[in-house]
PDB file of N, CA and C in Angstrom:
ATOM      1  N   UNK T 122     197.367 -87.840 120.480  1.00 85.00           N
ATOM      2  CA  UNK T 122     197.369 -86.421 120.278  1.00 85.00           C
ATOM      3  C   UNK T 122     196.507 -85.812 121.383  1.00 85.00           C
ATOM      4  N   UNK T 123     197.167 -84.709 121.749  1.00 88.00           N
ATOM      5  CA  UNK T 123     196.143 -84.036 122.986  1.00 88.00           C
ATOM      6  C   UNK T 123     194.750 -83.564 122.869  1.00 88.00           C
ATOM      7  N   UNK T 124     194.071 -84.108 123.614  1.00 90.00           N
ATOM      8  CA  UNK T 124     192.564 -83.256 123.339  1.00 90.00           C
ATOM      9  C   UNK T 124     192.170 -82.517 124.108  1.00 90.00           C
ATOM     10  N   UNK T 125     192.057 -81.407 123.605  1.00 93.00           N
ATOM     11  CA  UNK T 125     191.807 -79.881 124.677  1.00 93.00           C
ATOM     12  C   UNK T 125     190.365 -80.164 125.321  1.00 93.00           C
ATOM     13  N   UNK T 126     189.382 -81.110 125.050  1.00 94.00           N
ATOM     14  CA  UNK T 126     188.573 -81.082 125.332  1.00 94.00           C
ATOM     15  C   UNK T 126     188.313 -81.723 126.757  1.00 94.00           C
ATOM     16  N   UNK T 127     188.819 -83.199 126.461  1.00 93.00           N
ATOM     17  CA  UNK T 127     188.973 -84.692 127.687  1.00 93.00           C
ATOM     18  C   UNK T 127     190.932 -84.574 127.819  1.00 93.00           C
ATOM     19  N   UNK T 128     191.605 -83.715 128.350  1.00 92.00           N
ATOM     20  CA  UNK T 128     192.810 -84.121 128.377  1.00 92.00           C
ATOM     21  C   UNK T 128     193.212 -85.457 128.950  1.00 92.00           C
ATOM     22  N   UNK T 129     192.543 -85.842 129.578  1.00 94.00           N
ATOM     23  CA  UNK T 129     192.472 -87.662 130.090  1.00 94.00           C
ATOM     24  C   UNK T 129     192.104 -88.319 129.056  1.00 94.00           C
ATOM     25  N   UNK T 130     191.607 -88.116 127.457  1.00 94.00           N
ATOM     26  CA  UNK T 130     191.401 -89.179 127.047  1.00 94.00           C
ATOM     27  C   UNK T 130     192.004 -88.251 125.293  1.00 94.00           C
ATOM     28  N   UNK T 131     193.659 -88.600 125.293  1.00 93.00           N
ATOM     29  CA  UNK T 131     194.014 -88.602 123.744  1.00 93.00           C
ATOM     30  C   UNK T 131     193.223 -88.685 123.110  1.00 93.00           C
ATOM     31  N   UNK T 132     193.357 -88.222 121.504  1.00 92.00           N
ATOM     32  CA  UNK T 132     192.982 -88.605 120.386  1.00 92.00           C
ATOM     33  C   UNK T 132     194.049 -89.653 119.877  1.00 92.00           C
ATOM     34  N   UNK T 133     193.660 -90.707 119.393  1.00 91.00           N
ATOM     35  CA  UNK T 133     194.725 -91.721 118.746  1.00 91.00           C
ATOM     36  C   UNK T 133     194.656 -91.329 117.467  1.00 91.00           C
ATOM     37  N   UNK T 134     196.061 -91.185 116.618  1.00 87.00           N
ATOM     38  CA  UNK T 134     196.184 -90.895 115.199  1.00 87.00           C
ATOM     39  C   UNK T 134     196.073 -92.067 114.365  1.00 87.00           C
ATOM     40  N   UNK T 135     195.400 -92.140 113.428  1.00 89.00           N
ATOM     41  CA  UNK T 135     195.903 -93.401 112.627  1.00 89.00           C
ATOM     42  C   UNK T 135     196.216 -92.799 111.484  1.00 89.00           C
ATOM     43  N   UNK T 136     197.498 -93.589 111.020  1.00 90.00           N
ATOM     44  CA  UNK T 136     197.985 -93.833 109.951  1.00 90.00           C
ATOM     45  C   UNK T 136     198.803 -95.035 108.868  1.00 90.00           C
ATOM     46  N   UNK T 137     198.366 -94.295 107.680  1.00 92.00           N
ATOM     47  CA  UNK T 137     199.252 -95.662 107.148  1.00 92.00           C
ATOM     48  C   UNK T 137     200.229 -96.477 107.221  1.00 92.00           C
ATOM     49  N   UNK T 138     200.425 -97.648 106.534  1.00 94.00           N
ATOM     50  CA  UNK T 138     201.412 -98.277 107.515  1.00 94.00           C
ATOM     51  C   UNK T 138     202.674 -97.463 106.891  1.00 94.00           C
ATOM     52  N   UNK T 139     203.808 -98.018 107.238  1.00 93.00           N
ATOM     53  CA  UNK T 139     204.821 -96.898 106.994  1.00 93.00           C
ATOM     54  C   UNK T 139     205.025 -95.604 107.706  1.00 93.00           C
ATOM     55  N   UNK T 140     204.753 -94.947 107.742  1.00 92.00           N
ATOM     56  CA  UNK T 140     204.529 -93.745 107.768  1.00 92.00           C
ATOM     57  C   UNK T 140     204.513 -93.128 109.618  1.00 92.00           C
ATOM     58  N   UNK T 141     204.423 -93.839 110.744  1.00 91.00           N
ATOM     59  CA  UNK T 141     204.890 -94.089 111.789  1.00 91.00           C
ATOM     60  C   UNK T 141     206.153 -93.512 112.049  1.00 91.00           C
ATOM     61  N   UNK T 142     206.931 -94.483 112.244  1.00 93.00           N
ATOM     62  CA  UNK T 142     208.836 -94.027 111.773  1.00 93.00           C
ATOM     63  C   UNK T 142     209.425 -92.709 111.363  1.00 93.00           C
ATOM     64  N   UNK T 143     208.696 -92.253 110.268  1.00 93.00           N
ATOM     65  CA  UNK T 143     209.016 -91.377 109.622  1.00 93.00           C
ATOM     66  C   UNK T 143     208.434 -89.790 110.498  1.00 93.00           C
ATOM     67  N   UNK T 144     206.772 -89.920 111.209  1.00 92.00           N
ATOM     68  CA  UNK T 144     206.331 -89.323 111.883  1.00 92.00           C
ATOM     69  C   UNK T 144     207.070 -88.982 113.485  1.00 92.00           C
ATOM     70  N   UNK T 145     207.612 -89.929 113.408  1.00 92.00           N
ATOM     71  CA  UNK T 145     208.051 -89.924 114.899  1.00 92.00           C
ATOM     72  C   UNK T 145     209.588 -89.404 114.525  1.00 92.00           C
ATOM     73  N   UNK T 146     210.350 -89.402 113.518  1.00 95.00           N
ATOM     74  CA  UNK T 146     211.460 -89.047 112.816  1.00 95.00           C
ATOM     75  C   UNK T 146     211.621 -87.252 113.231  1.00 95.00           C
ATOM     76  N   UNK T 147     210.741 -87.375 112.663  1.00 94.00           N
ATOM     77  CA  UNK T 147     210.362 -85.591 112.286  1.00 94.00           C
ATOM     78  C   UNK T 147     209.666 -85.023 113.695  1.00 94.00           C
ATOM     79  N   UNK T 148     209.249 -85.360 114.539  1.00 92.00           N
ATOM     80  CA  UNK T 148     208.189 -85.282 115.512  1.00 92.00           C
ATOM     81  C   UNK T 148     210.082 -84.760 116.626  1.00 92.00           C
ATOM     82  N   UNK T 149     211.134 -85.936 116.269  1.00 95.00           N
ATOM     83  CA  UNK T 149     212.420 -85.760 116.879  1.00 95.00           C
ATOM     84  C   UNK T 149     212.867 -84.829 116.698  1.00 95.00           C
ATOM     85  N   UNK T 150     212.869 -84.231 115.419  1.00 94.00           N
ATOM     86  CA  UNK T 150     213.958 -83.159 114.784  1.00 94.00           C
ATOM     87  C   UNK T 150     213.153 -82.237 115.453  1.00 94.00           C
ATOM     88  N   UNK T 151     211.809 -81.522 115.279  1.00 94.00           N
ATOM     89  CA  UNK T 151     211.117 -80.958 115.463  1.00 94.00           C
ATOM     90  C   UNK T 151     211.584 -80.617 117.066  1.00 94.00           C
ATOM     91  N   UNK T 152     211.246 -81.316 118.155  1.00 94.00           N
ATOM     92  CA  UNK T 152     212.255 -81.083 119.266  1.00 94.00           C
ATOM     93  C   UNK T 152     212.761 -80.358 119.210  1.00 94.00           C
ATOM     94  N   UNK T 153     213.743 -80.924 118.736  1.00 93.00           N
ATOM     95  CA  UNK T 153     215.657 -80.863 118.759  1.00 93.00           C
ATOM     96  C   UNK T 153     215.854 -79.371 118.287  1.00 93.00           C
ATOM     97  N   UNK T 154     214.915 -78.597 117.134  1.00 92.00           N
ATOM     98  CA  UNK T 154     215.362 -77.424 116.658  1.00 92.00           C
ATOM     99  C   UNK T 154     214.353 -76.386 117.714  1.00 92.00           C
ATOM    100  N   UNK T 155     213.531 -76.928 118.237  1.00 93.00           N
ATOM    101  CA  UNK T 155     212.560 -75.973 119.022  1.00 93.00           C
ATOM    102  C   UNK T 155     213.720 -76.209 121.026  1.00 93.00           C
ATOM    103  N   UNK T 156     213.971 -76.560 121.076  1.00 92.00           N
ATOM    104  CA  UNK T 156     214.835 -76.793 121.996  1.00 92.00           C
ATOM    105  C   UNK T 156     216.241 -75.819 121.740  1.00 92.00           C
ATOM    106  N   UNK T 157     216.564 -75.793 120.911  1.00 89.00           N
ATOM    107  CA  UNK T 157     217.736 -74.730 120.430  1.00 89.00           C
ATOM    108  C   UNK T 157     216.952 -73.053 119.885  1.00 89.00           C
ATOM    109  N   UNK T 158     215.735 -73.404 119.738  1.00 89.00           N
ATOM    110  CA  UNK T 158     215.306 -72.198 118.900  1.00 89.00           C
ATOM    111  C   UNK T 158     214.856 -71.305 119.713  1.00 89.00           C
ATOM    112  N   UNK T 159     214.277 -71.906 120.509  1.00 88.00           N
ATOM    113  CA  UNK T 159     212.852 -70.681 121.794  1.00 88.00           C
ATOM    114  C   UNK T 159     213.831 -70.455 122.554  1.00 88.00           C
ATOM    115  N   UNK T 160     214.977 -70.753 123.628  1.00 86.00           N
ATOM    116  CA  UNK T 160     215.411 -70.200 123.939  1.00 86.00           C
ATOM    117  C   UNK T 160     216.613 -68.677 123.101  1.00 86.00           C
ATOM    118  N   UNK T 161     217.254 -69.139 121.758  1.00 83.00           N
ATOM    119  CA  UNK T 161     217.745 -68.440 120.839  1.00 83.00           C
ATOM    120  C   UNK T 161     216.379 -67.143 120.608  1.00 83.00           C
ATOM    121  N   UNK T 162     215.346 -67.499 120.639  1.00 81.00           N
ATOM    122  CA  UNK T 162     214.876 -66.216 120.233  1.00 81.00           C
ATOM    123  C   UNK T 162     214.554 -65.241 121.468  1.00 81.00           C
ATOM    124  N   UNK T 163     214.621 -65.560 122.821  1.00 80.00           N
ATOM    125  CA  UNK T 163     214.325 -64.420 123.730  1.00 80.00           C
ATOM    126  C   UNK T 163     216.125 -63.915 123.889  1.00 80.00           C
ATOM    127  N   UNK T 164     217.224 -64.597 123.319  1.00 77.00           N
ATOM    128  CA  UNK T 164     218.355 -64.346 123.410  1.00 77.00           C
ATOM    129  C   UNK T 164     218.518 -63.287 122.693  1.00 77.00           C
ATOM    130  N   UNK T 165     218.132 -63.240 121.347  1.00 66.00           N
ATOM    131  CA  UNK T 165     217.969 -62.538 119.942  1.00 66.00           C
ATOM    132  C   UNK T 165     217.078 -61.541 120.290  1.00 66.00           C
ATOM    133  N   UNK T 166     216.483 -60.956 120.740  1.00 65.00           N
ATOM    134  CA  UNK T 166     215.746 -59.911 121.150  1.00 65.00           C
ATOM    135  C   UNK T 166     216.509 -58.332 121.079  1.00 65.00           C
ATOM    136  N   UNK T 167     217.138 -58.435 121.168  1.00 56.00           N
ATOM    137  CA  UNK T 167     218.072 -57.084 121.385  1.00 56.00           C
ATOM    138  C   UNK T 167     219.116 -56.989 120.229  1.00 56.00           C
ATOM    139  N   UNK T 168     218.882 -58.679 119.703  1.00 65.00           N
ATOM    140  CA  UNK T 168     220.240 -58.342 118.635  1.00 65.00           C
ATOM    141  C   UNK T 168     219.693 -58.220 117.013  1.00 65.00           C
ATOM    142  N   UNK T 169     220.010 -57.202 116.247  1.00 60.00           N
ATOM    143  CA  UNK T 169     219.563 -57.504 114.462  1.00 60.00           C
ATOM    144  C   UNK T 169     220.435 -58.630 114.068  1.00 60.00           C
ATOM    145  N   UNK T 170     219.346 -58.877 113.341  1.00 58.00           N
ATOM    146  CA  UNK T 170     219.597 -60.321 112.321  1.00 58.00           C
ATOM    147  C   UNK T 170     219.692 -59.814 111.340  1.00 58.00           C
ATOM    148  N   UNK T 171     220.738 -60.969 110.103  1.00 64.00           N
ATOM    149  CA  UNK T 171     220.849 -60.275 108.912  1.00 64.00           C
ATOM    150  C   UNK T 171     219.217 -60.778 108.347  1.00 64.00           C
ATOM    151  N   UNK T 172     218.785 -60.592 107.041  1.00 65.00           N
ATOM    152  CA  UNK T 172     218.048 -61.584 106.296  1.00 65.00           C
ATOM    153  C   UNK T 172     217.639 -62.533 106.254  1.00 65.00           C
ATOM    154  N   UNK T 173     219.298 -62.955 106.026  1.00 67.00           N
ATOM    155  CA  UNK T 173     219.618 -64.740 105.722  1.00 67.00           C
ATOM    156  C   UNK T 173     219.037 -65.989 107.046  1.00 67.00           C
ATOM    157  N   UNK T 174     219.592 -65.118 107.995  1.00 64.00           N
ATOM    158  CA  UNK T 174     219.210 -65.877 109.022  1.00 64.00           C
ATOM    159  C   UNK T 174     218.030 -65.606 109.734  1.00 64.00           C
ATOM    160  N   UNK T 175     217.316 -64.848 109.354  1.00 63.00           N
ATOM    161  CA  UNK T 175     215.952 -64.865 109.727  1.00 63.00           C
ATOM    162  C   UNK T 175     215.172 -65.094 108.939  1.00 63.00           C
ATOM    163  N   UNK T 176     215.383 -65.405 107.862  1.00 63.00           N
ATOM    164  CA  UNK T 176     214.566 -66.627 106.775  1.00 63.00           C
ATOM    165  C   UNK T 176     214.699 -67.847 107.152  1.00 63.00           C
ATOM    166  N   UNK T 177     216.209 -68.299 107.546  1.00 64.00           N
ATOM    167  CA  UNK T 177     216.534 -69.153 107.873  1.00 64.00           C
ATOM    168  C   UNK T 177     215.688 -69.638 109.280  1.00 64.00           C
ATOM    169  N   UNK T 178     215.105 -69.430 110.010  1.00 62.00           N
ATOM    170  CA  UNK T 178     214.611 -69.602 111.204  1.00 62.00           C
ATOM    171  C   UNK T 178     212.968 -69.305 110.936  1.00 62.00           C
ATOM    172  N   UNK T 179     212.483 -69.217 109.578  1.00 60.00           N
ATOM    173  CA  UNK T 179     211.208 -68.527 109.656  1.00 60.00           C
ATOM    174  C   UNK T 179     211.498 -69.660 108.876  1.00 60.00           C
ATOM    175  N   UNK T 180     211.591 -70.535 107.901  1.00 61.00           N
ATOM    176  CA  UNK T 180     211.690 -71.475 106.895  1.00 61.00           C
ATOM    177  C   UNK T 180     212.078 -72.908 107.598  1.00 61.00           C
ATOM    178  N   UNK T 181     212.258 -73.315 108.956  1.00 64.00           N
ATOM    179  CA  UNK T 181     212.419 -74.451 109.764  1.00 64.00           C
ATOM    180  C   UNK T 181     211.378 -75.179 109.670  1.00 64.00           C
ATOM    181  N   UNK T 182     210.667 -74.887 110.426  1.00 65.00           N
ATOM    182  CA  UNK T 182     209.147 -75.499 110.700  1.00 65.00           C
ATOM    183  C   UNK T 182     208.103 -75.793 109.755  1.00 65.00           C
ATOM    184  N   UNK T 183     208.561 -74.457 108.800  1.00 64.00           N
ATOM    185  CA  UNK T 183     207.085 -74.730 107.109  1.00 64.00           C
ATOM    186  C   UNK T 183     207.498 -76.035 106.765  1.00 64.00           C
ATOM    187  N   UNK T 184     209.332 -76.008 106.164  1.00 66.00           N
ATOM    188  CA  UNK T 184     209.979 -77.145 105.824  1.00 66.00           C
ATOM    189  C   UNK T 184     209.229 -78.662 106.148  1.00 66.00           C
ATOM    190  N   UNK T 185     209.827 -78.379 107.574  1.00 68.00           N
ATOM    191  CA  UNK T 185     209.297 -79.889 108.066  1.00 68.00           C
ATOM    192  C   UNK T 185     207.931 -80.291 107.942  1.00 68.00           C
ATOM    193  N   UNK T 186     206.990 -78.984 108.077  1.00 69.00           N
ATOM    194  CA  UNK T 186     205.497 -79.184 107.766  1.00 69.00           C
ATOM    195  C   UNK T 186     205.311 -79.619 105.923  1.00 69.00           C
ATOM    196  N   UNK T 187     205.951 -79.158 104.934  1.00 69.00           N
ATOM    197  CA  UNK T 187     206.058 -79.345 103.845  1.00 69.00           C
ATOM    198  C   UNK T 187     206.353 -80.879 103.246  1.00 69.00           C
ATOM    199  N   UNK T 188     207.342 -81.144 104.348  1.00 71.00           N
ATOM    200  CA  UNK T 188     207.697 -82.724 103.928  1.00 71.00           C
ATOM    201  C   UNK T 188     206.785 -83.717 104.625  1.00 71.00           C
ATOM    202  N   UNK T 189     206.405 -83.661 105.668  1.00 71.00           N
ATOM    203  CA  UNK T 189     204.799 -84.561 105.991  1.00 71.00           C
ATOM    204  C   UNK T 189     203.978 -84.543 105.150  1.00 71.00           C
ATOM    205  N   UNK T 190     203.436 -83.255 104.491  1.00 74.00           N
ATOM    206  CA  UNK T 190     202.803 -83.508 103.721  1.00 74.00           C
ATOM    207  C   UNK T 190     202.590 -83.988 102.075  1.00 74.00           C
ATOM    208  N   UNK T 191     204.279 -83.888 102.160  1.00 75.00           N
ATOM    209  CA  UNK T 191     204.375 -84.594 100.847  1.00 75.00           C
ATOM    210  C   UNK T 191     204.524 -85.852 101.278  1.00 75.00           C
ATOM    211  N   UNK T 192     204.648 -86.623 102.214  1.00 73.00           N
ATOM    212  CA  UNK T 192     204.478 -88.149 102.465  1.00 73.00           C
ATOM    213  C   UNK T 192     203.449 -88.520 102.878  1.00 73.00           C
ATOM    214  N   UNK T 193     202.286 -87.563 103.129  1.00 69.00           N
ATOM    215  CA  UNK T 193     200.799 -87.864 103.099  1.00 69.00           C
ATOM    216  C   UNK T 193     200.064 -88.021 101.647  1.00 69.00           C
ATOM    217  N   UNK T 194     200.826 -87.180 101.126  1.00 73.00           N
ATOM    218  CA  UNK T 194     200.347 -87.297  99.682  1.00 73.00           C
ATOM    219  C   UNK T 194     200.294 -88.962  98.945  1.00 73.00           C
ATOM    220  N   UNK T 195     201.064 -89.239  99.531  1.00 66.00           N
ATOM    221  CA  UNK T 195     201.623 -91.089  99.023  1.00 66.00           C
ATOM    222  C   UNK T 195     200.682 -91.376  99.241  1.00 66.00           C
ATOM    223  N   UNK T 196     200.434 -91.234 100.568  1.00 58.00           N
ATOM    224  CA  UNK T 196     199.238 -92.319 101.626  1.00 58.00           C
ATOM    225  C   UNK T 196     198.007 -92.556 100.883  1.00 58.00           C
ATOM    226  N   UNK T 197     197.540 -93.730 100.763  1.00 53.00           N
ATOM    227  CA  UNK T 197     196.091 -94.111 100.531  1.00 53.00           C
ATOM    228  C   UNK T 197     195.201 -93.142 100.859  1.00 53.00           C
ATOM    229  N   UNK T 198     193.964 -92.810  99.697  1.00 49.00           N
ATOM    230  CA  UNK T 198     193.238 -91.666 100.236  1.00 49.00           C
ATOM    231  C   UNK T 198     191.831 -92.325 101.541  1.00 49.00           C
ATOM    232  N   UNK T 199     192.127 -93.361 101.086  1.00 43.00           N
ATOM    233  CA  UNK T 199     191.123 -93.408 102.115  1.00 43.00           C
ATOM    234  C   UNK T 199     191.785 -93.541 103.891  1.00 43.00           C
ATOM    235  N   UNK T 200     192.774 -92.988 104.085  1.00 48.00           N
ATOM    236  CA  UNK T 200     193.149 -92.672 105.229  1.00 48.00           C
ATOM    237  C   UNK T 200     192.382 -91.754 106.366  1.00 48.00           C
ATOM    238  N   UNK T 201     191.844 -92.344 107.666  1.00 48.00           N
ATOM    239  CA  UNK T 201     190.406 -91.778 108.382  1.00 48.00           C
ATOM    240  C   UNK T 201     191.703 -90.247 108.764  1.00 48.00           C
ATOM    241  N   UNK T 202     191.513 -89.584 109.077  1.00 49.00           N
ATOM    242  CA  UNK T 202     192.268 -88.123 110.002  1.00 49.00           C
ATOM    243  C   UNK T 202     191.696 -88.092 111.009  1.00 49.00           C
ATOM    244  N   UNK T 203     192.603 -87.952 111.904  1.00 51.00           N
ATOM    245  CA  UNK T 203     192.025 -87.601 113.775  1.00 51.00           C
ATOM    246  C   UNK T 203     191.438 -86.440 113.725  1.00 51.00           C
ATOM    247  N   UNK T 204     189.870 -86.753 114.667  1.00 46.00           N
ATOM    248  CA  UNK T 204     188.825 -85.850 114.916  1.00 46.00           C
ATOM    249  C   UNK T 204     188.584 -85.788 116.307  1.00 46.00           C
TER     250      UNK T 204
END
């Protein structure tokens, strides 16, 4: 993970076992919709959105943040968090 502080010297994450795969899963999608999205929104600038789809685009990212943390929830509590 980047450290704003030493950018030459990461923070290493640790986590439980499992839970890797699944991080790097989501870490993909995460991409994949920000790659379609940031350019879509300086596109969208000029155009109204209904509702639907601007919930829809405001509800992407919580999502995916929502489901990490329900698979942290699993995790052993004594899991250290990057500092």
């Amino acid at each position: 993970m980047h450290n704003f502080y030493k950018p030459h010297k990461p923070n290493a994450l640790r986590l439980p076992a499992g839970f890797g795969r699944p991080l790097a899963e989501d870490m993909e999608r995460l991409i994949e919709e920000l790659l379609a999205a940031i350019p879509a929104a300086f596109e969208d600038r000029n155009r109204h959105q209904s509702p639907e789809e601007e919930s829809q685009k405001t509800t992407r990212i919580p999502g995916l943040n929502h489901r990490w943390r329900q698979r942290r929830k699993t995790s052993p509590s004594s899991t250290p968090r990057p500092g």
